[in-house]
Amino acid sequence: MNAEKIIVPLDVSDLDSAIALINKLPQVTFWKVGLELFTSTGPKILDILKSRQKRIFLDLKFHDIPNTVAGACRAAAGYGVDLLTIHATCGNDALKAAAEAVEIGAEKAGTKPPQLIAITLLTSISPRQLAFDLKIPLELPEFALEMALLAEKSGLNGAVCSPQEVQQLRETCKNDFLLVCPGVRPTWSDKGDQKRSLTPSQAITAGADYLVIGRPITAAAEPELAWNLVVEELNTFPTKNQRPLD
Ligand SMILES: O=C(O)c1cc(=O)[nH]c(=O)n1[C@@H]1O[C@H](COP(=O)(O)O)[C@@H](O)[C@H]1O
Protein backbone atom coordinates (compact mmCIF):
# COMPACT_ATOMS: atom_id res chain seq x y z
CA MET A 1 0.00 0.00 0.00
CA ASN A 2 2.68 2.51 1.00
CA ALA A 3 4.79 1.50 -1.97
CA GLU A 4 1.98 2.74 -4.23
CA LYS A 5 2.45 6.24 -2.84
CA ILE A 6 5.98 6.44 -4.24
CA ILE A 7 6.43 7.81 -7.74
CA VAL A 8 9.88 7.29 -9.23
CA PRO A 9 11.05 9.66 -11.97
CA LEU A 10 12.58 8.24 -15.13
CA ASP A 11 15.08 11.09 -15.30
CA VAL A 12 17.25 9.53 -18.01
CA SER A 13 18.11 10.61 -21.52
CA ASP A 14 16.96 7.76 -23.75
CA LEU A 15 14.66 4.78 -24.12
CA ASP A 16 17.29 2.12 -23.42
CA SER A 17 18.26 3.74 -20.11
CA ALA A 18 14.60 4.10 -19.19
CA ILE A 19 13.87 0.43 -19.89
CA ALA A 20 16.98 -0.59 -17.93
CA LEU A 21 15.75 1.39 -14.92
CA ILE A 22 12.20 0.00 -15.18
CA ASN A 23 13.66 -3.52 -15.30
CA LYS A 24 15.90 -2.82 -12.30
CA LEU A 25 12.93 -1.75 -10.18
CA PRO A 26 10.02 -4.09 -11.02
CA GLN A 27 8.32 -3.21 -7.70
CA VAL A 28 7.69 0.38 -8.82
CA THR A 29 4.06 0.77 -9.92
CA PHE A 30 4.05 4.53 -10.62
CA TRP A 31 6.68 6.13 -12.88
CA LYS A 32 7.17 9.77 -13.80
CA VAL A 33 8.13 10.80 -17.33
CA GLY A 34 9.57 14.28 -17.33
CA LEU A 35 10.97 16.84 -19.71
CA GLU A 36 14.26 15.11 -20.48
CA LEU A 37 12.89 11.70 -21.42
CA PHE A 38 9.73 12.91 -23.17
CA THR A 39 11.71 15.40 -25.24
CA SER A 40 14.05 12.61 -26.22
CA THR A 41 11.63 9.73 -26.86
CA GLY A 42 8.19 11.26 -27.34
CA PRO A 43 5.19 9.08 -26.43
CA LYS A 44 7.03 5.76 -27.04
CA ILE A 45 7.98 5.58 -23.40
CA LEU A 46 4.32 5.94 -22.41
CA ASP A 47 3.39 2.91 -24.54
CA ILE A 48 6.12 0.87 -22.87
CA LEU A 49 4.93 1.80 -19.39
CA LYS A 50 1.31 1.06 -20.30
CA SER A 51 2.20 -2.33 -21.75
CA ARG A 52 3.64 -3.15 -18.31
CA GLN A 53 0.49 -1.91 -16.51
CA LYS A 54 2.36 0.96 -14.82
CA ARG A 55 0.74 4.21 -13.73
CA ILE A 56 2.16 7.32 -15.40
CA PHE A 57 2.85 10.84 -14.17
CA LEU A 58 3.51 12.91 -17.31
CA ASP A 59 5.44 15.81 -15.86
CA LEU A 60 5.67 18.33 -18.69
CA LYS A 61 5.20 21.40 -16.46
CA PHE A 62 3.34 23.48 -19.04
CA HIS A 63 3.76 27.24 -18.73
CA ASP A 64 2.28 29.41 -21.47
CA ILE A 65 -0.71 31.51 -22.52
CA PRO A 66 -4.24 30.04 -22.17
CA ASN A 67 -4.66 29.04 -25.83
CA THR A 68 -1.31 27.27 -25.94
CA VAL A 69 -1.57 25.39 -22.64
CA ALA A 70 -5.10 24.32 -23.56
CA GLY A 71 -3.83 22.83 -26.82
CA ALA A 72 -0.97 21.07 -25.06
CA CYS A 73 -3.28 19.70 -22.36
CA ARG A 74 -5.78 18.45 -24.96
CA ALA A 75 -2.99 16.55 -26.68
CA ALA A 76 -1.43 15.22 -23.47
CA ALA A 77 -4.80 14.05 -22.13
CA GLY A 78 -5.10 11.80 -25.18
CA TYR A 79 -2.18 9.69 -23.94
CA GLY A 80 -4.26 8.24 -21.11
CA VAL A 81 -1.81 9.14 -18.35
CA ASP A 82 -2.70 9.44 -14.66
CA LEU A 83 -1.14 12.79 -13.70
CA LEU A 84 -0.19 15.87 -15.72
CA THR A 85 1.52 19.09 -14.57
CA ILE A 86 1.19 22.80 -15.32
CA HIS A 87 2.72 25.77 -13.48
CA ALA A 88 0.23 27.62 -11.26
CA THR A 89 1.96 30.86 -12.29
CA CYS A 90 0.33 30.52 -15.75
CA GLY A 91 -2.55 32.29 -13.98
CA ASN A 92 -6.26 31.72 -13.57
CA ASP A 93 -7.29 31.95 -17.25
CA ALA A 94 -4.68 29.47 -18.44
CA LEU A 95 -5.34 27.05 -15.56
CA LYS A 96 -9.07 27.08 -16.26
CA ALA A 97 -8.50 26.58 -19.98
CA ALA A 98 -6.13 23.70 -19.18
CA ALA A 99 -8.62 22.05 -16.81
CA GLU A 100 -11.33 22.17 -19.50
CA ALA A 101 -8.91 20.99 -22.18
CA VAL A 102 -7.91 17.78 -20.39
CA GLU A 103 -11.57 16.76 -20.23
CA ILE A 104 -12.06 17.48 -23.94
CA GLY A 105 -8.79 15.77 -24.96
CA ALA A 106 -9.53 12.65 -22.93
CA GLU A 107 -13.10 12.40 -24.19
CA LYS A 108 -11.95 12.72 -27.79
CA ALA A 109 -9.37 9.96 -27.26
CA GLY A 110 -11.86 7.80 -25.37
CA THR A 111 -9.68 7.69 -22.27
CA LYS A 112 -9.90 8.76 -18.63
CA PRO A 113 -8.74 12.37 -18.09
CA PRO A 114 -5.49 12.76 -16.15
CA GLN A 115 -5.53 14.53 -12.82
CA LEU A 116 -4.19 17.98 -13.66
CA ILE A 117 -1.95 19.27 -10.89
CA ALA A 118 -0.22 22.63 -10.51
CA ILE A 119 3.37 23.32 -9.57
CA THR A 120 3.16 25.78 -6.68
CA LEU A 121 6.85 26.64 -6.37
CA LEU A 122 9.71 24.42 -7.53
CA THR A 123 11.35 22.58 -4.65
CA SER A 124 14.75 23.78 -5.81
CA ILE A 125 13.88 27.39 -4.90
CA SER A 126 14.93 28.66 -1.47
CA PRO A 127 13.20 31.46 0.47
CA ARG A 128 16.18 33.67 -0.37
CA GLN A 129 15.88 32.98 -4.11
CA LEU A 130 12.14 33.65 -3.99
CA ALA A 131 12.77 37.05 -2.45
CA PHE A 132 15.96 38.15 -4.20
CA ASP A 133 15.90 36.44 -7.61
CA LEU A 134 12.17 36.15 -8.29
CA LYS A 135 11.33 39.34 -6.32
CA ILE A 136 8.21 37.78 -4.83
CA PRO A 137 7.34 39.87 -1.76
CA LEU A 138 5.58 37.04 0.13
CA GLU A 139 6.92 34.55 2.63
CA LEU A 140 7.57 31.29 0.80
CA PRO A 141 4.88 29.19 2.56
CA GLU A 142 2.32 31.91 1.88
CA PHE A 143 3.25 32.04 -1.82
CA ALA A 144 3.02 28.24 -2.14
CA LEU A 145 -0.39 28.27 -0.46
CA GLU A 146 -1.66 31.09 -2.70
CA MET A 147 -0.60 29.12 -5.78
CA ALA A 148 -2.37 26.01 -4.51
CA LEU A 149 -5.53 28.00 -3.80
CA LEU A 150 -5.37 29.54 -7.27
CA ALA A 151 -5.11 26.05 -8.76
CA GLU A 152 -8.03 24.84 -6.67
CA LYS A 153 -10.16 27.84 -7.63
CA SER A 154 -9.32 27.26 -11.31
CA GLY A 155 -10.68 23.72 -11.20
CA LEU A 156 -7.44 21.73 -11.03
CA ASN A 157 -7.27 18.40 -9.21
CA GLY A 158 -4.28 19.07 -7.03
CA ALA A 159 -0.85 20.59 -6.58
CA VAL A 160 2.83 19.75 -6.45
CA CYS A 161 4.49 21.24 -3.39
CA SER A 162 7.51 20.70 -1.20
CA PRO A 163 7.03 18.49 1.85
CA GLN A 164 7.75 21.54 3.99
CA GLU A 165 4.53 23.23 2.83
CA VAL A 166 2.28 20.20 2.46
CA GLN A 167 0.75 20.30 5.94
CA GLN A 168 -0.43 23.88 5.47
CA LEU A 169 -1.90 23.04 2.05
CA ARG A 170 -3.55 19.88 3.44
CA GLU A 171 -5.22 21.89 6.19
CA THR A 172 -6.43 24.63 3.83
CA CYS A 173 -7.34 22.96 0.55
CA LYS A 174 -10.36 20.71 0.14
CA ASN A 175 -10.03 17.13 1.21
CA ASP A 176 -9.91 15.59 -2.24
CA PHE A 177 -7.28 18.05 -3.54
CA LEU A 178 -4.34 15.85 -4.44
CA LEU A 179 -0.95 16.80 -2.96
CA VAL A 180 2.18 15.44 -4.59
CA CYS A 181 5.58 16.05 -2.99
CA PRO A 182 8.95 15.90 -4.72
CA GLY A 183 12.05 17.04 -2.84
CA VAL A 184 11.76 14.06 -0.50
CA ARG A 185 15.01 12.87 1.04
CA PRO A 186 15.59 9.88 3.33
CA THR A 187 18.07 10.72 6.12
CA TRP A 188 20.73 8.58 4.43
CA SER A 189 20.62 10.43 1.06
CA ASP A 190 22.12 13.61 -0.40
CA LYS A 191 19.89 16.67 -0.82
CA GLY A 192 21.47 17.60 -4.18
CA ASP A 193 19.65 20.58 -5.69
CA GLN A 194 16.54 20.16 -3.49
CA LYS A 195 16.17 23.07 -1.05
CA ARG A 196 13.01 22.32 0.94
CA SER A 197 13.05 18.63 1.75
CA LEU A 198 11.73 16.30 4.46
CA THR A 199 12.03 12.54 4.88
CA PRO A 200 9.47 10.16 3.30
CA SER A 201 7.70 9.45 6.60
CA GLN A 202 7.63 13.14 7.55
CA ALA A 203 6.13 14.04 4.16
CA ILE A 204 3.40 11.40 4.40
CA THR A 205 2.65 12.36 8.02
CA ALA A 206 2.32 15.99 6.91
CA GLY A 207 -0.41 15.02 4.41
CA ALA A 208 1.23 14.14 1.09
CA ASP A 209 -0.79 11.77 -1.10
CA TYR A 210 2.20 10.83 -3.25
CA LEU A 211 5.96 11.23 -2.93
CA VAL A 212 8.25 11.70 -5.91
CA ILE A 213 11.62 10.18 -5.03
CA GLY A 214 14.32 10.05 -7.66
CA ARG A 215 18.07 10.06 -7.14
CA PRO A 216 18.06 8.63 -3.60
CA ILE A 217 16.69 5.47 -5.29
CA THR A 218 17.72 5.64 -8.95
CA ALA A 219 21.29 6.87 -8.38
CA ALA A 220 21.93 4.55 -5.44
CA ALA A 221 24.61 1.89 -5.84
CA GLU A 222 21.81 -0.64 -5.32
CA PRO A 223 18.49 0.94 -6.39
CA GLU A 224 16.40 -2.02 -5.23
CA LEU A 225 17.92 -1.85 -1.75
CA ALA A 226 17.29 1.92 -1.59
CA TRP A 227 13.67 1.35 -2.70
CA ASN A 228 13.23 -1.28 0.00
CA LEU A 229 14.62 1.09 2.64
CA VAL A 230 12.12 3.79 1.70
CA VAL A 231 9.20 1.34 1.70
CA GLU A 232 10.33 -0.04 5.05
CA GLU A 233 10.50 3.49 6.48
CA LEU A 234 6.92 4.15 5.33
CA ASN A 235 5.69 0.82 6.63
CA THR A 236 7.14 1.23 10.11
CA PHE A 237 6.10 4.75 11.10
CA PRO A 238 2.77 5.50 12.86
CA THR A 239 -0.05 5.42 10.35
CA LYS A 240 -2.65 7.56 12.12
CA ASN A 241 -2.24 10.56 9.79
CA GLN A 242 -1.97 8.67 6.55
CA ARG A 243 -4.57 9.39 3.90
CA PRO A 244 -6.00 6.43 2.03
CA LEU A 245 -5.49 6.26 -1.72
CA ASP A 246 -8.55 5.90 -3.94
O1 LIG B 1 6.94 18.25 -10.87
C1 LIG B 1 7.82 17.62 -10.28
O2 LIG B 1 7.78 16.40 -10.23
C2 LIG B 1 8.83 18.38 -9.54
C3 LIG B 1 8.45 19.59 -9.02
C4 LIG B 1 9.29 20.27 -8.12
O3 LIG B 1 8.94 21.32 -7.59
N1 LIG B 1 10.48 19.70 -7.82
C5 LIG B 1 10.91 18.52 -8.38
O4 LIG B 1 12.00 18.06 -8.01
N2 LIG B 1 10.11 17.89 -9.29
C6 LIG B 1 10.57 16.65 -9.95
O5 LIG B 1 10.75 15.61 -8.98
C7 LIG B 1 11.90 14.84 -9.29
C8 LIG B 1 12.83 14.89 -8.09
O6 LIG B 1 13.92 14.05 -8.31
P1 LIG B 1 15.02 13.83 -7.20
O7 LIG B 1 15.50 15.19 -6.75
O8 LIG B 1 16.08 13.05 -7.93
O9 LIG B 1 14.34 13.07 -6.09
C9 LIG B 1 12.51 15.40 -10.57
O10 LIG B 1 12.06 14.59 -11.65
C10 LIG B 1 11.92 16.79 -10.70
O11 LIG B 1 11.68 17.15 -12.03
Tab-separated table of C-alpha atoms and ligand atoms in Angstrom:
chain	number	residue	atom	x	y	z
A	1	MET	CA	0.000	0.000	0.000
A	2	ASN	CA	2.684	2.507	0.999
A	3	ALA	CA	4.793	1.500	-1.974
A	4	GLU	CA	1.976	2.736	-4.231
A	5	LYS	CA	2.452	6.235	-2.841
A	6	ILE	CA	5.975	6.438	-4.237
A	7	ILE	CA	6.427	7.807	-7.743
A	8	VAL	CA	9.881	7.285	-9.225
A	9	PRO	CA	11.051	9.657	-11.971
A	10	LEU	CA	12.585	8.235	-15.132
A	11	ASP	CA	15.082	11.088	-15.304
A	12	VAL	CA	17.247	9.530	-18.007
A	13	SER	CA	18.111	10.615	-21.524
A	14	ASP	CA	16.956	7.758	-23.751
A	15	LEU	CA	14.656	4.783	-24.118
A	16	ASP	CA	17.289	2.116	-23.417
A	17	SER	CA	18.263	3.736	-20.109
A	18	ALA	CA	14.601	4.102	-19.187
A	19	ILE	CA	13.875	0.425	-19.894
A	20	ALA	CA	16.982	-0.591	-17.930
A	21	LEU	CA	15.747	1.392	-14.924
A	22	ILE	CA	12.199	0.002	-15.181
A	23	ASN	CA	13.659	-3.522	-15.301
A	24	LYS	CA	15.902	-2.823	-12.304
A	25	LEU	CA	12.930	-1.753	-10.176
A	26	PRO	CA	10.022	-4.088	-11.017
A	27	GLN	CA	8.322	-3.210	-7.702
A	28	VAL	CA	7.688	0.385	-8.825
A	29	THR	CA	4.065	0.775	-9.923
A	30	PHE	CA	4.053	4.527	-10.622
A	31	TRP	CA	6.676	6.132	-12.882
A	32	LYS	CA	7.173	9.773	-13.795
A	33	VAL	CA	8.132	10.795	-17.326
A	34	GLY	CA	9.575	14.282	-17.334
A	35	LEU	CA	10.966	16.836	-19.712
A	36	GLU	CA	14.261	15.114	-20.484
A	37	LEU	CA	12.891	11.702	-21.425
A	38	PHE	CA	9.734	12.911	-23.170
A	39	THR	CA	11.712	15.404	-25.242
A	40	SER	CA	14.051	12.615	-26.218
A	41	THR	CA	11.634	9.727	-26.862
A	42	GLY	CA	8.193	11.258	-27.344
A	43	PRO	CA	5.194	9.080	-26.428
A	44	LYS	CA	7.034	5.761	-27.045
A	45	ILE	CA	7.985	5.575	-23.397
A	46	LEU	CA	4.317	5.940	-22.412
A	47	ASP	CA	3.389	2.909	-24.540
A	48	ILE	CA	6.125	0.870	-22.867
A	49	LEU	CA	4.934	1.797	-19.386
A	50	LYS	CA	1.314	1.061	-20.305
A	51	SER	CA	2.205	-2.330	-21.748
A	52	ARG	CA	3.635	-3.153	-18.309
A	53	GLN	CA	0.493	-1.906	-16.512
A	54	LYS	CA	2.359	0.965	-14.823
A	55	ARG	CA	0.743	4.208	-13.726
A	56	ILE	CA	2.161	7.317	-15.395
A	57	PHE	CA	2.852	10.837	-14.171
A	58	LEU	CA	3.507	12.915	-17.312
A	59	ASP	CA	5.436	15.812	-15.858
A	60	LEU	CA	5.668	18.331	-18.691
A	61	LYS	CA	5.202	21.399	-16.464
A	62	PHE	CA	3.340	23.478	-19.043
A	63	HIS	CA	3.764	27.241	-18.733
A	64	ASP	CA	2.282	29.411	-21.472
A	65	ILE	CA	-0.712	31.514	-22.515
A	66	PRO	CA	-4.240	30.036	-22.166
A	67	ASN	CA	-4.663	29.045	-25.833
A	68	THR	CA	-1.314	27.268	-25.936
A	69	VAL	CA	-1.575	25.386	-22.636
A	70	ALA	CA	-5.099	24.315	-23.560
A	71	GLY	CA	-3.832	22.831	-26.823
A	72	ALA	CA	-0.973	21.067	-25.063
A	73	CYS	CA	-3.280	19.703	-22.363
A	74	ARG	CA	-5.779	18.446	-24.963
A	75	ALA	CA	-2.987	16.550	-26.682
A	76	ALA	CA	-1.429	15.218	-23.468
A	77	ALA	CA	-4.796	14.045	-22.129
A	78	GLY	CA	-5.099	11.800	-25.181
A	79	TYR	CA	-2.182	9.689	-23.941
A	80	GLY	CA	-4.264	8.237	-21.110
A	81	VAL	CA	-1.815	9.145	-18.351
A	82	ASP	CA	-2.698	9.443	-14.655
A	83	LEU	CA	-1.144	12.787	-13.696
A	84	LEU	CA	-0.188	15.870	-15.725
A	85	THR	CA	1.519	19.092	-14.571
A	86	ILE	CA	1.193	22.799	-15.323
A	87	HIS	CA	2.721	25.768	-13.484
A	88	ALA	CA	0.234	27.624	-11.259
A	89	THR	CA	1.956	30.861	-12.294
A	90	CYS	CA	0.327	30.523	-15.748
A	91	GLY	CA	-2.554	32.287	-13.983
A	92	ASN	CA	-6.264	31.724	-13.570
A	93	ASP	CA	-7.295	31.948	-17.252
A	94	ALA	CA	-4.677	29.472	-18.440
A	95	LEU	CA	-5.340	27.055	-15.564
A	96	LYS	CA	-9.075	27.085	-16.257
A	97	ALA	CA	-8.498	26.578	-19.981
A	98	ALA	CA	-6.132	23.700	-19.176
A	99	ALA	CA	-8.617	22.048	-16.815
A	100	GLU	CA	-11.331	22.172	-19.495
A	101	ALA	CA	-8.915	20.995	-22.179
A	102	VAL	CA	-7.906	17.785	-20.390
A	103	GLU	CA	-11.571	16.760	-20.234
A	104	ILE	CA	-12.057	17.478	-23.938
A	105	GLY	CA	-8.793	15.765	-24.962
A	106	ALA	CA	-9.532	12.649	-22.931
A	107	GLU	CA	-13.096	12.398	-24.193
A	108	LYS	CA	-11.945	12.719	-27.794
A	109	ALA	CA	-9.370	9.964	-27.261
A	110	GLY	CA	-11.863	7.804	-25.366
A	111	THR	CA	-9.681	7.687	-22.268
A	112	LYS	CA	-9.899	8.764	-18.629
A	113	PRO	CA	-8.742	12.372	-18.087
A	114	PRO	CA	-5.487	12.757	-16.150
A	115	GLN	CA	-5.528	14.528	-12.815
A	116	LEU	CA	-4.188	17.978	-13.663
A	117	ILE	CA	-1.951	19.270	-10.886
A	118	ALA	CA	-0.216	22.626	-10.512
A	119	ILE	CA	3.373	23.321	-9.567
A	120	THR	CA	3.162	25.784	-6.675
A	121	LEU	CA	6.854	26.642	-6.370
A	122	LEU	CA	9.709	24.423	-7.528
A	123	THR	CA	11.345	22.576	-4.647
A	124	SER	CA	14.753	23.785	-5.810
A	125	ILE	CA	13.883	27.392	-4.900
A	126	SER	CA	14.927	28.656	-1.468
A	127	PRO	CA	13.205	31.458	0.467
A	128	ARG	CA	16.183	33.666	-0.371
A	129	GLN	CA	15.880	32.982	-4.112
A	130	LEU	CA	12.142	33.653	-3.992
A	131	ALA	CA	12.767	37.048	-2.453
A	132	PHE	CA	15.956	38.154	-4.198
A	133	ASP	CA	15.898	36.439	-7.613
A	134	LEU	CA	12.171	36.150	-8.291
A	135	LYS	CA	11.328	39.342	-6.324
A	136	ILE	CA	8.210	37.783	-4.828
A	137	PRO	CA	7.336	39.874	-1.760
A	138	LEU	CA	5.577	37.039	0.128
A	139	GLU	CA	6.923	34.548	2.627
A	140	LEU	CA	7.572	31.287	0.799
A	141	PRO	CA	4.876	29.193	2.558
A	142	GLU	CA	2.315	31.915	1.876
A	143	PHE	CA	3.251	32.042	-1.818
A	144	ALA	CA	3.022	28.242	-2.145
A	145	LEU	CA	-0.388	28.273	-0.463
A	146	GLU	CA	-1.661	31.093	-2.702
A	147	MET	CA	-0.596	29.124	-5.784
A	148	ALA	CA	-2.367	26.012	-4.508
A	149	LEU	CA	-5.534	27.996	-3.803
A	150	LEU	CA	-5.370	29.541	-7.273
A	151	ALA	CA	-5.110	26.049	-8.763
A	152	GLU	CA	-8.030	24.839	-6.669
A	153	LYS	CA	-10.160	27.844	-7.630
A	154	SER	CA	-9.324	27.260	-11.309
A	155	GLY	CA	-10.677	23.725	-11.197
A	156	LEU	CA	-7.436	21.728	-11.027
A	157	ASN	CA	-7.273	18.397	-9.208
A	158	GLY	CA	-4.276	19.074	-7.034
A	159	ALA	CA	-0.845	20.592	-6.581
A	160	VAL	CA	2.828	19.750	-6.446
A	161	CYS	CA	4.485	21.240	-3.391
A	162	SER	CA	7.514	20.703	-1.198
A	163	PRO	CA	7.031	18.488	1.855
A	164	GLN	CA	7.750	21.542	3.988
A	165	GLU	CA	4.530	23.230	2.828
A	166	VAL	CA	2.285	20.200	2.460
A	167	GLN	CA	0.753	20.305	5.943
A	168	GLN	CA	-0.426	23.876	5.468
A	169	LEU	CA	-1.896	23.036	2.051
A	170	ARG	CA	-3.551	19.883	3.436
A	171	GLU	CA	-5.221	21.894	6.194
A	172	THR	CA	-6.426	24.632	3.826
A	173	CYS	CA	-7.340	22.959	0.546
A	174	LYS	CA	-10.355	20.713	0.136
A	175	ASN	CA	-10.026	17.134	1.214
A	176	ASP	CA	-9.909	15.587	-2.238
A	177	PHE	CA	-7.280	18.052	-3.536
A	178	LEU	CA	-4.338	15.847	-4.439
A	179	LEU	CA	-0.948	16.805	-2.961
A	180	VAL	CA	2.182	15.435	-4.591
A	181	CYS	CA	5.582	16.054	-2.989
A	182	PRO	CA	8.947	15.901	-4.720
A	183	GLY	CA	12.053	17.039	-2.844
A	184	VAL	CA	11.761	14.056	-0.504
A	185	ARG	CA	15.010	12.867	1.039
A	186	PRO	CA	15.592	9.882	3.332
A	187	THR	CA	18.069	10.724	6.122
A	188	TRP	CA	20.731	8.581	4.426
A	189	SER	CA	20.622	10.430	1.065
A	190	ASP	CA	22.117	13.614	-0.396
A	191	LYS	CA	19.888	16.671	-0.825
A	192	GLY	CA	21.469	17.598	-4.180
A	193	ASP	CA	19.648	20.582	-5.689
A	194	GLN	CA	16.544	20.157	-3.495
A	195	LYS	CA	16.170	23.069	-1.050
A	196	ARG	CA	13.006	22.321	0.937
A	197	SER	CA	13.046	18.628	1.752
A	198	LEU	CA	11.729	16.295	4.458
A	199	THR	CA	12.033	12.542	4.881
A	200	PRO	CA	9.471	10.164	3.295
A	201	SER	CA	7.703	9.447	6.599
A	202	GLN	CA	7.628	13.137	7.550
A	203	ALA	CA	6.133	14.044	4.162
A	204	ILE	CA	3.398	11.403	4.404
A	205	THR	CA	2.649	12.361	8.019
A	206	ALA	CA	2.318	15.992	6.914
A	207	GLY	CA	-0.405	15.022	4.410
A	208	ALA	CA	1.228	14.136	1.087
A	209	ASP	CA	-0.788	11.768	-1.105
A	210	TYR	CA	2.196	10.832	-3.251
A	211	LEU	CA	5.958	11.230	-2.926
A	212	VAL	CA	8.255	11.704	-5.914
A	213	ILE	CA	11.625	10.182	-5.029
A	214	GLY	CA	14.320	10.048	-7.664
A	215	ARG	CA	18.065	10.062	-7.142
A	216	PRO	CA	18.059	8.626	-3.603
A	217	ILE	CA	16.690	5.472	-5.291
A	218	THR	CA	17.722	5.645	-8.948
A	219	ALA	CA	21.292	6.871	-8.377
A	220	ALA	CA	21.925	4.547	-5.441
A	221	ALA	CA	24.607	1.892	-5.839
A	222	GLU	CA	21.808	-0.638	-5.323
A	223	PRO	CA	18.489	0.936	-6.391
A	224	GLU	CA	16.400	-2.019	-5.227
A	225	LEU	CA	17.918	-1.847	-1.754
A	226	ALA	CA	17.291	1.918	-1.591
A	227	TRP	CA	13.670	1.354	-2.697
A	228	ASN	CA	13.227	-1.283	0.001
A	229	LEU	CA	14.619	1.090	2.642
A	230	VAL	CA	12.121	3.793	1.695
A	231	VAL	CA	9.196	1.337	1.699
A	232	GLU	CA	10.330	-0.041	5.048
A	233	GLU	CA	10.496	3.486	6.480
A	234	LEU	CA	6.923	4.153	5.327
A	235	ASN	CA	5.688	0.825	6.627
A	236	THR	CA	7.136	1.233	10.106
A	237	PHE	CA	6.101	4.750	11.095
A	238	PRO	CA	2.774	5.504	12.859
A	239	THR	CA	-0.050	5.419	10.347
A	240	LYS	CA	-2.650	7.564	12.115
A	241	ASN	CA	-2.242	10.565	9.791
A	242	GLN	CA	-1.974	8.674	6.549
A	243	ARG	CA	-4.569	9.390	3.902
A	244	PRO	CA	-5.999	6.430	2.033
A	245	LEU	CA	-5.490	6.259	-1.724
A	246	ASP	CA	-8.554	5.897	-3.937
B	1	LIG	O1	6.937	18.252	-10.868
B	1	LIG	C1	7.824	17.620	-10.283
B	1	LIG	O2	7.778	16.396	-10.232
B	1	LIG	C2	8.831	18.380	-9.545
B	1	LIG	C3	8.448	19.591	-9.019
B	1	LIG	C4	9.289	20.266	-8.122
B	1	LIG	O3	8.942	21.320	-7.586
B	1	LIG	N1	10.479	19.699	-7.819
B	1	LIG	C5	10.914	18.521	-8.377
B	1	LIG	O4	12.004	18.058	-8.011
B	1	LIG	N2	10.113	17.891	-9.289
B	1	LIG	C6	10.575	16.646	-9.951
B	1	LIG	O5	10.754	15.609	-8.977
B	1	LIG	C7	11.903	14.839	-9.293
B	1	LIG	C8	12.825	14.891	-8.095
B	1	LIG	O6	13.922	14.054	-8.313
B	1	LIG	P1	15.024	13.831	-7.202
B	1	LIG	O7	15.497	15.185	-6.751
B	1	LIG	O8	16.078	13.046	-7.931
B	1	LIG	O9	14.339	13.071	-6.090
B	1	LIG	C9	12.512	15.400	-10.571
B	1	LIG	O10	12.063	14.592	-11.646
B	1	LIG	C10	11.916	16.789	-10.700
B	1	LIG	O11	11.676	17.153	-12.032
